[in-house]
Amino acid sequence: MLLGQPTKLQSQFRLTYNMTLNLLRVEALKVEEMIKRSFSENASQKMLPDQQNKVKDIERQLNQLAKVAGPGVGSGVGALP
């Protein structure tokens, strides 16, 4: 670990029904806060901006292809903003 890349830790945290009920009894801690503390949720939130940028890039490419292909081609894809 001192000489190389550290292994990424992936949380196995799962919010269960009983845990939710117990959290609701404790007013100082909200369910949303508990979920945000989860490793997997934290990793998902960190990846969100990159994923949103990828979606925008792909939508842009699809729009360019639709312009080149002309009317009627690719109409099954749906209207993109």
PDB file of C-alpha atoms in Angstrom:
ATOM      1  CA  MET A   1       0.000   0.000   0.000  1.00  0.00           C
ATOM      2  CA  LEU A   2       2.899   2.357   0.612  1.00  0.00           C
ATOM      3  CA  LEU A   3       4.410   1.757  -2.814  1.00  0.00           C
ATOM      4  CA  GLY A   4       1.415   1.570  -5.120  1.00  0.00           C
ATOM      5  CA  GLN A   5      -2.115   2.665  -5.757  1.00  0.00           C
ATOM      6  CA  PRO A   6      -4.452   2.062  -2.826  1.00  0.00           C
ATOM      7  CA  THR A   7      -7.301  -0.355  -3.402  1.00  0.00           C
ATOM      8  CA  LYS A   8     -10.629   1.406  -3.805  1.00  0.00           C
ATOM      9  CA  LEU A   9     -12.976   0.664  -0.951  1.00  0.00           C
ATOM     10  CA  GLN A  10     -16.505  -0.152  -2.035  1.00  0.00           C
ATOM     11  CA  SER A  11     -19.152   0.053   0.640  1.00  0.00           C
ATOM     12  CA  GLN A  12     -21.582  -2.774   1.179  1.00  0.00           C
ATOM     13  CA  PHE A  13     -23.845  -0.443   3.165  1.00  0.00           C
ATOM     14  CA  ARG A  14     -27.527  -1.045   2.534  1.00  0.00           C
ATOM     15  CA  LEU A  15     -30.281   0.975   4.120  1.00  0.00           C
ATOM     16  CA  THR A  16     -32.837  -1.504   5.489  1.00  0.00           C
ATOM     17  CA  TYR A  17     -36.401  -0.982   6.628  1.00  0.00           C
ATOM     18  CA  ASN A  18     -35.482  -1.492  10.305  1.00  0.00           C
ATOM     19  CA  MET A  19     -32.557   0.906  10.052  1.00  0.00           C
ATOM     20  CA  THR A  20     -34.859   3.516   8.532  1.00  0.00           C
ATOM     21  CA  LEU A  21     -37.338   3.171  11.392  1.00  0.00           C
ATOM     22  CA  ASN A  22     -34.554   3.479  13.961  1.00  0.00           C
ATOM     23  CA  LEU A  23     -33.190   6.568  12.226  1.00  0.00           C
ATOM     24  CA  LEU A  24     -36.626   8.152  12.198  1.00  0.00           C
ATOM     25  CA  ARG A  25     -36.769   7.792  15.976  1.00  0.00           C
ATOM     26  CA  VAL A  26     -33.538   9.758  16.356  1.00  0.00           C
ATOM     27  CA  GLU A  27     -34.376  13.321  15.375  1.00  0.00           C
ATOM     28  CA  ALA A  28     -30.749  14.482  15.362  1.00  0.00           C
ATOM     29  CA  LEU A  29     -29.871  12.305  12.353  1.00  0.00           C
ATOM     30  CA  LYS A  30     -31.878  12.334   9.144  1.00  0.00           C
ATOM     31  CA  VAL A  31     -32.166   9.431   6.744  1.00  0.00           C
ATOM     32  CA  GLU A  32     -30.777  11.563   3.912  1.00  0.00           C
ATOM     33  CA  GLU A  33     -27.670  12.326   5.952  1.00  0.00           C
ATOM     34  CA  MET A  34     -27.119   8.634   6.667  1.00  0.00           C
ATOM     35  CA  ILE A  35     -27.393   7.746   2.990  1.00  0.00           C
ATOM     36  CA  LYS A  36     -24.979  10.533   2.019  1.00  0.00           C
ATOM     37  CA  ARG A  37     -22.443   9.075   4.429  1.00  0.00           C
ATOM     38  CA  SER A  38     -22.478   5.772   2.569  1.00  0.00           C
ATOM     39  CA  PHE A  39     -19.317   5.100   0.556  1.00  0.00           C
ATOM     40  CA  SER A  40     -21.220   4.003  -2.523  1.00  0.00           C
ATOM     41  CA  GLU A  41     -23.480   7.054  -2.436  1.00  0.00           C
ATOM     42  CA  ASN A  42     -20.434   9.275  -2.028  1.00  0.00           C
ATOM     43  CA  ALA A  43     -18.758   7.622  -5.021  1.00  0.00           C
ATOM     44  CA  SER A  44     -21.940   7.967  -7.081  1.00  0.00           C
ATOM     45  CA  GLN A  45     -22.195  11.656  -6.284  1.00  0.00           C
ATOM     46  CA  LYS A  46     -18.556  12.206  -7.250  1.00  0.00           C
ATOM     47  CA  MET A  47     -19.145  10.536 -10.624  1.00  0.00           C
ATOM     48  CA  LEU A  48     -22.370  12.445 -11.364  1.00  0.00           C
ATOM     49  CA  PRO A  49     -20.856  15.536 -13.073  1.00  0.00           C
ATOM     50  CA  ASP A  50     -18.757  13.359 -15.405  1.00  0.00           C
ATOM     51  CA  GLN A  51     -21.768  11.229 -16.293  1.00  0.00           C
ATOM     52  CA  GLN A  52     -23.891  14.322 -16.975  1.00  0.00           C
ATOM     53  CA  ASN A  53     -21.186  15.690 -19.276  1.00  0.00           C
ATOM     54  CA  LYS A  54     -21.041  12.375 -21.154  1.00  0.00           C
ATOM     55  CA  VAL A  55     -24.816  12.432 -21.640  1.00  0.00           C
ATOM     56  CA  LYS A  56     -24.667  15.996 -23.012  1.00  0.00           C
ATOM     57  CA  ASP A  57     -21.851  15.046 -25.406  1.00  0.00           C
ATOM     58  CA  ILE A  58     -23.747  12.023 -26.711  1.00  0.00           C
ATOM     59  CA  GLU A  59     -26.942  14.061 -27.134  1.00  0.00           C
ATOM     60  CA  ARG A  60     -24.949  16.668 -29.059  1.00  0.00           C
ATOM     61  CA  GLN A  61     -23.513  13.958 -31.323  1.00  0.00           C
ATOM     62  CA  LEU A  62     -26.974  12.492 -31.925  1.00  0.00           C
ATOM     63  CA  ASN A  63     -28.339  15.901 -32.860  1.00  0.00           C
ATOM     64  CA  GLN A  64     -25.472  16.415 -35.324  1.00  0.00           C
ATOM     65  CA  LEU A  65     -26.093  12.987 -36.860  1.00  0.00           C
ATOM     66  CA  ALA A  66     -29.804  13.735 -37.188  1.00  0.00           C
ATOM     67  CA  LYS A  67     -29.000  16.972 -39.058  1.00  0.00           C
ATOM     68  CA  VAL A  68     -26.648  15.150 -41.447  1.00  0.00           C
ATOM     69  CA  ALA A  69     -28.992  12.197 -42.020  1.00  0.00           C
ATOM     70  CA  GLY A  70     -31.950  14.385 -42.874  1.00  0.00           C
ATOM     71  CA  PRO A  71     -35.655  14.143 -42.044  1.00  0.00           C
ATOM     72  CA  GLY A  72     -37.138  10.772 -41.232  1.00  0.00           C
ATOM     73  CA  VAL A  73     -33.831   9.088 -40.414  1.00  0.00           C
ATOM     74  CA  GLY A  74     -33.484   8.164 -36.771  1.00  0.00           C
ATOM     75  CA  SER A  75     -36.999   9.310 -35.946  1.00  0.00           C
ATOM     76  CA  GLY A  76     -37.333   6.388 -33.504  1.00  0.00           C
ATOM     77  CA  VAL A  77     -34.785   7.983 -31.175  1.00  0.00           C
ATOM     78  CA  GLY A  78     -37.186  10.710 -30.130  1.00  0.00           C
ATOM     79  CA  ALA A  79     -36.815  14.433 -29.983  1.00  0.00           C
ATOM     80  CA  LEU A  80     -33.695  15.563 -28.223  1.00  0.00           C
ATOM     81  CA  PRO A  81     -33.550  18.968 -26.531  1.00  0.00           C
TER      82      PRO A  81
END
